[in-house]
JSON list of C-alpha atoms in Angstrom, two decimals:
[
{"chain": "A", "resi": 597, "resn": "MET", "atom": "CA", "xyz": [14.28, 16.40, 10.92]},
{"chain": "A", "resi": 598, "resn": "THR", "atom": "CA", "xyz": [15.90, 12.61, 10.67]},
{"chain": "A", "resi": 599, "resn": "ALA", "atom": "CA", "xyz": [18.79, 12.22, 12.63]},
{"chain": "A", "resi": 600, "resn": "LEU", "atom": "CA", "xyz": [22.32, 11.60, 10.63]},
{"chain": "A", "resi": 601, "resn": "TYR", "atom": "CA", "xyz": [25.10, 9.88, 12.68]},
{"chain": "A", "resi": 602, "resn": "PRO", "atom": "CA", "xyz": [28.62, 10.05, 12.04]},
{"chain": "A", "resi": 603, "resn": "HIS", "atom": "CA", "xyz": [29.73, 9.45, 8.47]},
{"chain": "A", "resi": 604, "resn": "GLU", "atom": "CA", "xyz": [26.67, 9.50, 7.24]},
{"chain": "A", "resi": 605, "resn": "ARG", "atom": "CA", "xyz": [25.75, 11.47, 3.89]},
{"chain": "A", "resi": 606, "resn": "ILE", "atom": "CA", "xyz": [22.03, 11.66, 2.20]},
{"chain": "A", "resi": 607, "resn": "ASP", "atom": "CA", "xyz": [22.19, 10.76, -1.55]},
{"chain": "A", "resi": 608, "resn": "ASP", "atom": "CA", "xyz": [20.38, 12.06, -4.13]},
{"chain": "A", "resi": 609, "resn": "LEU", "atom": "CA", "xyz": [18.73, 8.92, -6.03]},
{"chain": "A", "resi": 610, "resn": "GLN", "atom": "CA", "xyz": [18.28, 10.99, -9.18]},
{"chain": "A", "resi": 611, "resn": "ASN", "atom": "CA", "xyz": [14.80, 10.08, -9.77]},
{"chain": "A", "resi": 612, "resn": "GLY", "atom": "CA", "xyz": [13.20, 13.88, -8.73]},
{"chain": "A", "resi": 613, "resn": "THR", "atom": "CA", "xyz": [12.52, 13.28, -5.18]},
{"chain": "A", "resi": 614, "resn": "LEU", "atom": "CA", "xyz": [13.61, 10.19, -3.25]},
{"chain": "A", "resi": 615, "resn": "LYS", "atom": "CA", "xyz": [17.30, 10.12, -0.84]},
{"chain": "A", "resi": 616, "resn": "ILE", "atom": "CA", "xyz": [18.88, 7.58, 0.78]},
{"chain": "A", "resi": 617, "resn": "ILE", "atom": "CA", "xyz": [21.15, 7.88, 3.74]},
{"chain": "A", "resi": 618, "resn": "GLN", "atom": "CA", "xyz": [24.15, 6.14, 3.23]},
{"chain": "A", "resi": 619, "resn": "ASN", "atom": "CA", "xyz": [27.31, 5.71, 5.45]},
{"chain": "A", "resi": 620, "resn": "PRO", "atom": "CA", "xyz": [30.41, 5.26, 3.10]},
{"chain": "A", "resi": 621, "resn": "GLN", "atom": "CA", "xyz": [32.78, 3.55, 6.09]},
{"chain": "A", "resi": 622, "resn": "ALA", "atom": "CA", "xyz": [30.10, 0.77, 6.19]},
{"chain": "A", "resi": 623, "resn": "PHE", "atom": "CA", "xyz": [28.41, -0.01, 2.77]},
{"chain": "A", "resi": 624, "resn": "CYS", "atom": "CA", "xyz": [26.84, 1.90, 0.06]},
{"chain": "A", "resi": 625, "resn": "PHE", "atom": "CA", "xyz": [24.80, 0.38, -2.61]},
{"chain": "A", "resi": 626, "resn": "GLY", "atom": "CA", "xyz": [26.03, -0.72, -6.34]},
{"chain": "A", "resi": 627, "resn": "THR", "atom": "CA", "xyz": [24.92, -0.96, -9.48]},
{"chain": "A", "resi": 628, "resn": "ASP", "atom": "CA", "xyz": [23.29, -4.71, -8.95]},
{"chain": "A", "resi": 629, "resn": "ALA", "atom": "CA", "xyz": [20.66, -2.71, -6.38]},
{"chain": "A", "resi": 630, "resn": "VAL", "atom": "CA", "xyz": [20.00, -0.33, -9.54]},
{"chain": "A", "resi": 631, "resn": "LEU", "atom": "CA", "xyz": [19.58, -3.21, -11.82]},
{"chain": "A", "resi": 632, "resn": "LEU", "atom": "CA", "xyz": [17.26, -5.89, -10.03]},
{"chain": "A", "resi": 633, "resn": "ALA", "atom": "CA", "xyz": [14.58, -2.99, -9.48]},
{"chain": "A", "resi": 634, "resn": "HIS", "atom": "CA", "xyz": [14.32, -2.29, -13.01]},
{"chain": "A", "resi": 635, "resn": "TYR", "atom": "CA", "xyz": [14.58, -5.95, -13.30]},
{"chain": "A", "resi": 636, "resn": "ALA", "atom": "CA", "xyz": [11.71, -6.96, -11.07]},
{"chain": "A", "resi": 637, "resn": "ARG", "atom": "CA", "xyz": [8.78, -5.43, -13.38]},
{"chain": "A", "resi": 638, "resn": "ILE", "atom": "CA", "xyz": [6.78, -3.76, -10.40]},
{"chain": "A", "resi": 639, "resn": "LYS", "atom": "CA", "xyz": [3.20, -2.99, -10.74]},
{"chain": "A", "resi": 640, "resn": "SER", "atom": "CA", "xyz": [0.84, -1.19, -7.96]},
{"chain": "A", "resi": 641, "resn": "ASN", "atom": "CA", "xyz": [-0.77, -3.95, -6.48]},
{"chain": "A", "resi": 642, "resn": "LEU", "atom": "CA", "xyz": [2.10, -5.56, -5.19]},
{"chain": "A", "resi": 643, "resn": "ARG", "atom": "CA", "xyz": [3.10, -7.17, -1.62]},
{"chain": "A", "resi": 644, "resn": "VAL", "atom": "CA", "xyz": [6.77, -6.62, -1.41]},
{"chain": "A", "resi": 645, "resn": "LEU", "atom": "CA", "xyz": [9.80, -8.43, 0.76]},
{"chain": "A", "resi": 646, "resn": "ASP", "atom": "CA", "xyz": [13.08, -7.90, 0.19]},
{"chain": "A", "resi": 647, "resn": "LEU", "atom": "CA", "xyz": [15.52, -10.08, 2.46]},
{"chain": "A", "resi": 648, "resn": "GLY", "atom": "CA", "xyz": [18.84, -8.63, 3.75]},
{"chain": "A", "resi": 649, "resn": "THR", "atom": "CA", "xyz": [17.64, -5.12, 2.63]},
{"chain": "A", "resi": 650, "resn": "GLY", "atom": "CA", "xyz": [21.03, -3.53, 3.89]},
{"chain": "A", "resi": 651, "resn": "THR", "atom": "CA", "xyz": [20.47, 0.62, 3.75]},
{"chain": "A", "resi": 652, "resn": "GLY", "atom": "CA", "xyz": [17.07, -0.34, 2.48]},
{"chain": "A", "resi": 653, "resn": "ILE", "atom": "CA", "xyz": [17.92, 0.82, -1.08]},
{"chain": "A", "resi": 654, "resn": "LEU", "atom": "CA", "xyz": [15.76, -1.87, -3.19]},
{"chain": "A", "resi": 655, "resn": "PRO", "atom": "CA", "xyz": [12.23, -0.93, -1.28]},
{"chain": "A", "resi": 656, "resn": "LEU", "atom": "CA", "xyz": [13.08, 3.00, -2.17]},
{"chain": "A", "resi": 657, "resn": "LEU", "atom": "CA", "xyz": [14.12, 2.17, -5.80]},
{"chain": "A", "resi": 658, "resn": "ILE", "atom": "CA", "xyz": [11.39, 0.20, -6.18]},
{"chain": "A", "resi": 659, "resn": "TRP", "atom": "CA", "xyz": [8.52, 2.70, -4.82]},
{"chain": "A", "resi": 660, "resn": "GLY", "atom": "CA", "xyz": [10.55, 5.38, -7.17]},
{"chain": "A", "resi": 661, "resn": "GLN", "atom": "CA", "xyz": [9.16, 3.03, -10.41]},
{"chain": "A", "resi": 662, "resn": "CYS", "atom": "CA", "xyz": [5.87, 2.39, -8.79]},
{"chain": "A", "resi": 663, "resn": "PRO", "atom": "CA", "xyz": [4.18, 2.95, -5.42]},
{"chain": "A", "resi": 664, "resn": "VAL", "atom": "CA", "xyz": [3.02, -0.60, -4.50]},
{"chain": "A", "resi": 665, "resn": "GLN", "atom": "CA", "xyz": [0.80, -1.61, -1.68]},
{"chain": "A", "resi": 666, "resn": "GLU", "atom": "CA", "xyz": [3.22, -2.29, 0.86]},
{"chain": "A", "resi": 667, "resn": "ILE", "atom": "CA", "xyz": [6.63, -3.14, 1.31]},
{"chain": "A", "resi": 668, "resn": "HIS", "atom": "CA", "xyz": [8.55, -5.10, 4.36]},
{"chain": "A", "resi": 669, "resn": "ALA", "atom": "CA", "xyz": [12.49, -4.98, 4.38]},
{"chain": "A", "resi": 670, "resn": "ILE", "atom": "CA", "xyz": [14.36, -7.74, 6.74]},
{"chain": "A", "resi": 671, "resn": "GLU", "atom": "CA", "xyz": [18.43, -6.77, 7.75]},
{"chain": "A", "resi": 672, "resn": "ILE", "atom": "CA", "xyz": [20.28, -8.56, 10.41]},
{"chain": "A", "resi": 673, "resn": "GLN", "atom": "CA", "xyz": [22.33, -5.97, 10.88]},
{"chain": "A", "resi": 674, "resn": "SER", "atom": "CA", "xyz": [20.75, -3.69, 13.30]},
{"chain": "A", "resi": 675, "resn": "ALA", "atom": "CA", "xyz": [22.51, -0.61, 12.95]},
{"chain": "A", "resi": 676, "resn": "MET", "atom": "CA", "xyz": [21.94, -1.07, 9.05]},
{"chain": "A", "resi": 677, "resn": "ALA", "atom": "CA", "xyz": [18.16, -1.30, 9.70]},
{"chain": "A", "resi": 678, "resn": "ASP", "atom": "CA", "xyz": [18.25, 1.62, 11.58]},
{"chain": "A", "resi": 679, "resn": "MET", "atom": "CA", "xyz": [19.50, 3.35, 8.86]},
{"chain": "A", "resi": 680, "resn": "ALA", "atom": "CA", "xyz": [17.29, 2.10, 6.36]},
{"chain": "A", "resi": 681, "resn": "ARG", "atom": "CA", "xyz": [13.77, 2.81, 8.79]},
{"chain": "A", "resi": 682, "resn": "ARG", "atom": "CA", "xyz": [15.35, 6.49, 8.97]},
{"chain": "A", "resi": 683, "resn": "SER", "atom": "CA", "xyz": [15.84, 6.45, 4.97]},
{"chain": "A", "resi": 684, "resn": "MET", "atom": "CA", "xyz": [11.83, 6.19, 4.96]},
{"chain": "A", "resi": 685, "resn": "GLN", "atom": "CA", "xyz": [11.45, 8.63, 7.40]},
{"chain": "A", "resi": 686, "resn": "LEU", "atom": "CA", "xyz": [13.30, 10.94, 5.37]},
{"chain": "A", "resi": 687, "resn": "ASN", "atom": "CA", "xyz": [11.11, 10.26, 2.78]},
{"chain": "A", "resi": 688, "resn": "GLN", "atom": "CA", "xyz": [8.21, 10.05, 4.37]},
{"chain": "A", "resi": 689, "resn": "LEU", "atom": "CA", "xyz": [7.49, 6.32, 3.94]},
{"chain": "A", "resi": 690, "resn": "ASP", "atom": "CA", "xyz": [7.43, 4.37, 6.87]},
{"chain": "A", "resi": 691, "resn": "ASP", "atom": "CA", "xyz": [3.81, 4.01, 6.68]},
{"chain": "A", "resi": 692, "resn": "HIS", "atom": "CA", "xyz": [4.38, 2.09, 3.28]},
{"chain": "A", "resi": 693, "resn": "ILE", "atom": "CA", "xyz": [7.84, 0.86, 3.40]},
{"chain": "A", "resi": 694, "resn": "HIS", "atom": "CA", "xyz": [8.26, -0.98, 6.85]},
{"chain": "A", "resi": 695, "resn": "VAL", "atom": "CA", "xyz": [12.04, -2.36, 8.05]},
{"chain": "A", "resi": 696, "resn": "HIS", "atom": "CA", "xyz": [12.25, -4.68, 10.40]},
{"chain": "A", "resi": 697, "resn": "SER", "atom": "CA", "xyz": [15.57, -5.53, 12.35]},
{"chain": "A", "resi": 698, "resn": "GLY", "atom": "CA", "xyz": [16.46, -9.90, 12.54]},
{"chain": "A", "resi": 699, "resn": "ASP", "atom": "CA", "xyz": [16.88, -12.67, 10.83]},
{"chain": "A", "resi": 700, "resn": "TYR", "atom": "CA", "xyz": [15.02, -13.45, 7.88]},
{"chain": "A", "resi": 701, "resn": "ARG", "atom": "CA", "xyz": [15.89, -17.28, 9.01]},
{"chain": "A", "resi": 702, "resn": "ASP", "atom": "CA", "xyz": [13.16, -16.86, 12.38]},
{"chain": "A", "resi": 703, "resn": "THR", "atom": "CA", "xyz": [10.10, -17.91, 11.57]},
{"chain": "A", "resi": 704, "resn": "GLY", "atom": "CA", "xyz": [8.77, -15.86, 14.78]},
{"chain": "A", "resi": 705, "resn": "LEU", "atom": "CA", "xyz": [10.17, -12.74, 12.98]},
{"chain": "A", "resi": 706, "resn": "MET", "atom": "CA", "xyz": [8.35, -13.74, 9.39]},
{"chain": "A", "resi": 707, "resn": "LYS", "atom": "CA", "xyz": [5.24, -16.03, 9.84]},
{"chain": "A", "resi": 708, "resn": "PRO", "atom": "CA", "xyz": [3.63, -12.81, 10.94]},
{"chain": "A", "resi": 709, "resn": "LEU", "atom": "CA", "xyz": [4.69, -11.23, 7.76]},
{"chain": "A", "resi": 710, "resn": "GLY", "atom": "CA", "xyz": [2.08, -13.33, 5.64]},
{"chain": "A", "resi": 711, "resn": "THR", "atom": "CA", "xyz": [3.00, -13.82, 2.22]},
{"chain": "A", "resi": 712, "resn": "PHE", "atom": "CA", "xyz": [4.12, -12.15, -0.40]},
{"chain": "A", "resi": 713, "resn": "ASP", "atom": "CA", "xyz": [3.56, -11.37, -4.04]},
{"chain": "A", "resi": 714, "resn": "LEU", "atom": "CA", "xyz": [7.32, -10.36, -5.06]},
{"chain": "A", "resi": 715, "resn": "ILE", "atom": "CA", "xyz": [10.25, -11.39, -2.84]},
{"chain": "A", "resi": 716, "resn": "MET", "atom": "CA", "xyz": [13.88, -9.66, -4.01]},
{"chain": "A", "resi": 717, "resn": "ALA", "atom": "CA", "xyz": [16.84, -10.81, -2.61]},
{"chain": "A", "resi": 718, "resn": "ASN", "atom": "CA", "xyz": [20.20, -9.04, -3.43]},
{"chain": "A", "resi": 719, "resn": "PRO", "atom": "CA", "xyz": [22.27, -11.58, -1.01]},
{"chain": "A", "resi": 720, "resn": "PRO", "atom": "CA", "xyz": [26.19, -11.97, -0.62]},
{"chain": "A", "resi": 721, "resn": "TYR", "atom": "CA", "xyz": [27.93, -13.29, -3.57]},
{"chain": "A", "resi": 722, "resn": "HIS", "atom": "CA", "xyz": [30.56, -15.10, -1.45]},
{"chain": "A", "resi": 723, "resn": "LYS", "atom": "CA", "xyz": [31.00, -18.06, 0.41]},
{"chain": "A", "resi": 724, "resn": "GLU", "atom": "CA", "xyz": [32.55, -17.61, 4.02]},
{"chain": "A", "resi": 725, "resn": "GLY", "atom": "CA", "xyz": [36.26, -18.76, 3.61]},
{"chain": "A", "resi": 726, "resn": "THR", "atom": "CA", "xyz": [36.95, -17.98, -0.34]},
{"chain": "A", "resi": 727, "resn": "GLY", "atom": "CA", "xyz": [37.94, -14.45, -1.50]},
{"chain": "A", "resi": 728, "resn": "GLU", "atom": "CA", "xyz": [39.84, -11.41, 0.14]},
{"chain": "A", "resi": 729, "resn": "PRO", "atom": "CA", "xyz": [38.23, -10.77, 3.70]},
{"chain": "A", "resi": 730, "resn": "ASN", "atom": "CA", "xyz": [36.98, -7.43, 3.87]},
{"chain": "A", "resi": 731, "resn": "GLN", "atom": "CA", "xyz": [38.14, -5.27, 6.97]},
{"chain": "A", "resi": 732, "resn": "ASN", "atom": "CA", "xyz": [34.71, -3.51, 7.11]},
{"chain": "A", "resi": 733, "resn": "THR", "atom": "CA", "xyz": [32.05, -5.96, 9.58]},
{"chain": "A", "resi": 734, "resn": "SER", "atom": "CA", "xyz": [29.05, -4.48, 7.28]},
{"chain": "A", "resi": 735, "resn": "ALA", "atom": "CA", "xyz": [30.39, -4.31, 4.19]},
{"chain": "A", "resi": 736, "resn": "HIS", "atom": "CA", "xyz": [31.96, -8.34, 5.03]},
{"chain": "A", "resi": 737, "resn": "ILE", "atom": "CA", "xyz": [28.52, -9.38, 5.74]},
{"chain": "A", "resi": 738, "resn": "ALA", "atom": "CA", "xyz": [27.28, -7.57, 2.59]},
{"chain": "A", "resi": 739, "resn": "ARG", "atom": "CA", "xyz": [29.82, -9.52, 0.08]},
{"chain": "A", "resi": 740, "resn": "PHE", "atom": "CA", "xyz": [30.28, -13.18, 2.24]},
{"chain": "A", "resi": 741, "resn": "GLU", "atom": "CA", "xyz": [28.08, -15.88, 3.51]},
{"chain": "A", "resi": 742, "resn": "VAL", "atom": "CA", "xyz": [28.44, -15.12, 7.49]},
{"chain": "A", "resi": 743, "resn": "THR", "atom": "CA", "xyz": [24.92, -15.09, 8.43]},
{"chain": "A", "resi": 744, "resn": "THR", "atom": "CA", "xyz": [23.13, -17.11, 6.09]},
{"chain": "A", "resi": 745, "resn": "SER", "atom": "CA", "xyz": [23.93, -19.09, 3.04]},
{"chain": "A", "resi": 746, "resn": "LEU", "atom": "CA", "xyz": [22.39, -19.43, -0.57]},
{"chain": "A", "resi": 747, "resn": "GLN", "atom": "CA", "xyz": [19.95, -21.99, 0.32]},
{"chain": "A", "resi": 748, "resn": "GLU", "atom": "CA", "xyz": [18.80, -20.84, 3.63]},
{"chain": "A", "resi": 749, "resn": "LEU", "atom": "CA", "xyz": [17.71, -17.61, 1.64]},
{"chain": "A", "resi": 750, "resn": "ILE", "atom": "CA", "xyz": [15.68, -19.45, -1.24]},
{"chain": "A", "resi": 751, "resn": "GLN", "atom": "CA", "xyz": [14.23, -21.04, 1.56]},
{"chain": "A", "resi": 752, "resn": "ALA", "atom": "CA", "xyz": [13.08, -18.53, 3.34]},
{"chain": "A", "resi": 753, "resn": "ALA", "atom": "CA", "xyz": [11.19, -17.00, -0.08]},
{"chain": "A", "resi": 754, "resn": "ALA", "atom": "CA", "xyz": [9.31, -20.21, -0.24]},
{"chain": "A", "resi": 755, "resn": "ARG", "atom": "CA", "xyz": [8.24, -19.60, 3.20]},
{"chain": "A", "resi": 756, "resn": "ALA", "atom": "CA", "xyz": [6.73, -16.22, 2.53]},
{"chain": "A", "resi": 757, "resn": "CYS", "atom": "CA", "xyz": [6.01, -16.37, -1.25]},
{"chain": "A", "resi": 758, "resn": "LYS", "atom": "CA", "xyz": [2.49, -17.07, -1.98]},
{"chain": "A", "resi": 759, "resn": "PRO", "atom": "CA", "xyz": [1.75, -19.50, -4.73]},
{"chain": "A", "resi": 760, "resn": "GLY", "atom": "CA", "xyz": [2.49, -18.16, -8.42]},
{"chain": "A", "resi": 761, "resn": "GLY", "atom": "CA", "xyz": [4.23, -15.28, -6.93]},
{"chain": "A", "resi": 762, "resn": "ARG", "atom": "CA", "xyz": [7.84, -14.04, -7.80]},
{"chain": "A", "resi": 763, "resn": "PHE", "atom": "CA", "xyz": [11.66, -14.32, -6.85]},
{"chain": "A", "resi": 764, "resn": "CYS", "atom": "CA", "xyz": [13.71, -11.34, -7.95]},
{"chain": "A", "resi": 765, "resn": "MET", "atom": "CA", "xyz": [17.63, -12.08, -7.39]},
{"chain": "A", "resi": 766, "resn": "VAL", "atom": "CA", "xyz": [20.97, -10.64, -8.64]},
{"chain": "A", "resi": 767, "resn": "HIS", "atom": "CA", "xyz": [24.13, -12.78, -8.01]},
{"chain": "A", "resi": 768, "resn": "GLN", "atom": "CA", "xyz": [26.88, -14.44, -9.87]},
{"chain": "A", "resi": 769, "resn": "PRO", "atom": "CA", "xyz": [27.07, -16.67, -12.84]},
{"chain": "A", "resi": 770, "resn": "LYS", "atom": "CA", "xyz": [29.59, -19.05, -11.06]},
{"chain": "A", "resi": 771, "resn": "ARG", "atom": "CA", "xyz": [26.96, -19.82, -8.42]},
{"chain": "A", "resi": 772, "resn": "LEU", "atom": "CA", "xyz": [24.60, -20.79, -11.14]},
{"chain": "A", "resi": 773, "resn": "THR", "atom": "CA", "xyz": [24.21, -24.31, -10.62]},
{"chain": "A", "resi": 774, "resn": "GLU", "atom": "CA", "xyz": [24.32, -24.26, -6.90]},
{"chain": "A", "resi": 775, "resn": "LEU", "atom": "CA", "xyz": [21.14, -21.62, -7.60]},
{"chain": "A", "resi": 776, "resn": "PHE", "atom": "CA", "xyz": [19.26, -23.55, -9.91]},
{"chain": "A", "resi": 777, "resn": "ALA", "atom": "CA", "xyz": [19.67, -26.75, -7.43]},
{"chain": "A", "resi": 778, "resn": "CYS", "atom": "CA", "xyz": [18.24, -24.99, -4.76]},
{"chain": "A", "resi": 779, "resn": "MET", "atom": "CA", "xyz": [15.64, -23.25, -6.59]},
{"chain": "A", "resi": 780, "resn": "GLN", "atom": "CA", "xyz": [13.75, -26.52, -7.34]},
{"chain": "A", "resi": 781, "resn": "THR", "atom": "CA", "xyz": [14.60, -27.82, -3.92]},
{"chain": "A", "resi": 782, "resn": "TYR", "atom": "CA", "xyz": [12.18, -25.37, -2.51]},
{"chain": "A", "resi": 783, "resn": "HIS", "atom": "CA", "xyz": [9.96, -25.53, -5.62]},
{"chain": "A", "resi": 784, "resn": "PHE", "atom": "CA", "xyz": [10.80, -22.39, -7.38]},
{"chain": "A", "resi": 785, "resn": "ALA", "atom": "CA", "xyz": [10.50, -22.69, -11.46]},
{"chain": "A", "resi": 786, "resn": "VAL", "atom": "CA", "xyz": [13.11, -20.43, -12.97]},
{"chain": "A", "resi": 787, "resn": "LYS", "atom": "CA", "xyz": [11.29, -18.30, -15.85]},
{"chain": "A", "resi": 788, "resn": "ARG", "atom": "CA", "xyz": [13.37, -15.51, -16.95]},
{"chain": "A", "resi": 789, "resn": "MET", "atom": "CA", "xyz": [17.36, -15.04, -16.46]},
{"chain": "A", "resi": 790, "resn": "ARG", "atom": "CA", "xyz": [19.61, -12.18, -18.35]},
{"chain": "A", "resi": 791, "resn": "MET", "atom": "CA", "xyz": [23.05, -11.98, -17.78]},
{"chain": "A", "resi": 792, "resn": "VAL", "atom": "CA", "xyz": [25.20, -8.98, -17.37]},
{"chain": "A", "resi": 793, "resn": "HIS", "atom": "CA", "xyz": [28.66, -7.92, -18.54]},
{"chain": "A", "resi": 794, "resn": "PRO", "atom": "CA", "xyz": [30.86, -5.38, -17.77]},
{"chain": "A", "resi": 795, "resn": "ASN", "atom": "CA", "xyz": [31.18, -5.21, -21.76]},
{"chain": "A", "resi": 796, "resn": "ILE", "atom": "CA", "xyz": [30.63, -6.90, -25.42]},
{"chain": "A", "resi": 797, "resn": "HIS", "atom": "CA", "xyz": [34.19, -8.27, -24.77]},
{"chain": "A", "resi": 798, "resn": "LYS", "atom": "CA", "xyz": [33.82, -9.68, -21.45]},
{"chain": "A", "resi": 799, "resn": "ASP", "atom": "CA", "xyz": [32.48, -12.36, -19.59]},
{"chain": "A", "resi": 800, "resn": "ALA", "atom": "CA", "xyz": [29.23, -12.20, -17.50]},
{"chain": "A", "resi": 801, "resn": "THR", "atom": "CA", "xyz": [29.71, -11.04, -13.79]},
{"chain": "A", "resi": 802, "resn": "LEU", "atom": "CA", "xyz": [26.35, -10.86, -12.87]},
{"chain": "A", "resi": 803, "resn": "VAL", "atom": "CA", "xyz": [22.74, -12.59, -13.59]},
{"chain": "A", "resi": 804, "resn": "LEU", "atom": "CA", "xyz": [19.74, -11.75, -13.10]},
{"chain": "A", "resi": 805, "resn": "LEU", "atom": "CA", "xyz": [17.06, -14.08, -12.27]},
{"chain": "A", "resi": 806, "resn": "GLU", "atom": "CA", "xyz": [13.07, -14.28, -11.70]},
{"chain": "A", "resi": 807, "resn": "ALA", "atom": "CA", "xyz": [11.88, -17.17, -10.32]},
{"chain": "A", "resi": 808, "resn": "VAL", "atom": "CA", "xyz": [7.79, -18.53, -9.62]},
{"chain": "A", "resi": 809, "resn": "TYR", "atom": "CA", "xyz": [6.92, -20.14, -6.80]},
{"chain": "A", "resi": 810, "resn": "GLN", "atom": "CA", "xyz": [5.15, -23.65, -7.49]},
{"chain": "A", "resi": 811, "resn": "GLY", "atom": "CA", "xyz": [4.94, -22.39, -11.06]},
{"chain": "A", "resi": 812, "resn": "LYS", "atom": "CA", "xyz": [5.75, -24.58, -14.13]},
{"chain": "A", "resi": 813, "resn": "ALA", "atom": "CA", "xyz": [8.83, -25.24, -15.82]},
{"chain": "A", "resi": 814, "resn": "GLY", "atom": "CA", "xyz": [9.75, -22.90, -19.03]},
{"chain": "A", "resi": 815, "resn": "LEU", "atom": "CA", "xyz": [13.11, -20.90, -18.91]},
{"chain": "A", "resi": 816, "resn": "ARG", "atom": "CA", "xyz": [13.51, -17.39, -21.13]},
{"chain": "A", "resi": 817, "resn": "VAL", "atom": "CA", "xyz": [16.95, -16.17, -21.44]},
{"chain": "A", "resi": 818, "resn": "ALA", "atom": "CA", "xyz": [17.01, -12.22, -22.33]},
{"chain": "A", "resi": 819, "resn": "GLU", "atom": "CA", "xyz": [19.58, -10.76, -24.58]},
{"chain": "A", "resi": 820, "resn": "PRO", "atom": "CA", "xyz": [22.44, -9.85, -22.56]},
{"chain": "A", "resi": 821, "resn": "LEU", "atom": "CA", "xyz": [22.61, -6.28, -20.48]},
{"chain": "A", "resi": 822, "resn": "PHE", "atom": "CA", "xyz": [26.51, -4.46, -21.17]},
{"chain": "A", "resi": 823, "resn": "LEU", "atom": "CA", "xyz": [27.39, -1.79, -18.44]},
{"chain": "A", "resi": 824, "resn": "TYR", "atom": "CA", "xyz": [29.86, -0.02, -20.45]},
{"chain": "A", "resi": 825, "resn": "GLU", "atom": "CA", "xyz": [30.87, 0.11, -23.92]},
{"chain": "A", "resi": 826, "resn": "PRO", "atom": "CA", "xyz": [34.04, -0.75, -25.29]},
{"chain": "A", "resi": 827, "resn": "ASP", "atom": "CA", "xyz": [35.60, 2.58, -24.65]},
{"chain": "A", "resi": 828, "resn": "GLY", "atom": "CA", "xyz": [34.56, 2.84, -21.34]},
{"chain": "A", "resi": 829, "resn": "THR", "atom": "CA", "xyz": [31.25, 5.03, -21.53]},
{"chain": "A", "resi": 830, "resn": "VAL", "atom": "CA", "xyz": [28.22, 3.74, -20.17]},
{"chain": "A", "resi": 831, "resn": "SER", "atom": "CA", "xyz": [26.33, 1.68, -22.33]},
{"chain": "A", "resi": 832, "resn": "SER", "atom": "CA", "xyz": [23.22, 3.33, -23.78]},
{"chain": "A", "resi": 833, "resn": "GLN", "atom": "CA", "xyz": [21.27, 0.06, -21.73]},
{"chain": "A", "resi": 834, "resn": "ILE", "atom": "CA", "xyz": [22.58, 1.09, -18.36]},
{"chain": "A", "resi": 835, "resn": "GLN", "atom": "CA", "xyz": [21.47, 5.01, -19.38]},
{"chain": "A", "resi": 836, "resn": "ALA", "atom": "CA", "xyz": [17.77, 4.02, -20.07]},
{"chain": "A", "resi": 837, "resn": "ILE", "atom": "CA", "xyz": [17.55, 1.93, -17.10]},
{"chain": "A", "resi": 838, "resn": "TYR", "atom": "CA", "xyz": [18.64, 5.05, -15.16]},
{"chain": "A", "resi": 839, "resn": "GLN", "atom": "CA", "xyz": [16.36, 7.19, -17.04]},
{"chain": "A", "resi": 840, "resn": "GLY", "atom": "CA", "xyz": [13.73, 4.83, -16.06]},
{"chain": "A", "resi": 841, "resn": "GLY", "atom": "CA", "xyz": [12.98, 3.31, -19.29]},
{"chain": "A", "resi": 842, "resn": "ARG", "atom": "CA", "xyz": [13.43, -0.01, -20.80]},
{"chain": "A", "resi": 843, "resn": "ALA", "atom": "CA", "xyz": [16.73, -1.89, -21.50]}
]
């Protein structure tokens, strides 16, 4: 039986089979992870790498869509990595999803893993020293660039990506200029982009991106994604995503 530690709980991922261990006093996954997993276009023949996996939510959501060839997940916080590893054991996926405790900037950790068809990242959105700090250390590291920077993330993705491989991530629109500059520096061509809005009347708060390593220029901007209707109900687009369909 998979061990649970104080304050931890097991949550159902609502896809019929998979569950995840979370600690509400540390950090729980949000809608952005669900949107990113849906955006990534998963196929069975992929080797996938998740940079900064946290609780391991992206690997589980990816596997729930389509069992892939193999997933590796890196997490710098040892307690979070252990939680993610136990979630894989809980779902009997530890032979398919491999959680590594360490720093993805460490080439000694990364190089033996080889290269990947698809790299995923739901990184901290805020630079350290900006915004309201979180008193919870795990949540603060998840939201602020304490242990890494956007440039270091994209550099790590470039080192691990096959030529022609894809890098999918979610971030905030206010950092798009920096994102595009870093992508270009490390030879990623951004090919797809989709803005995510709270509702039709509000500015975008998230952006979903797909880039191709050593790819050719040519960006396609998809229709906006709205989380809620103006009356506050969940949008039909989001309902479709949570039900496993297109949006």
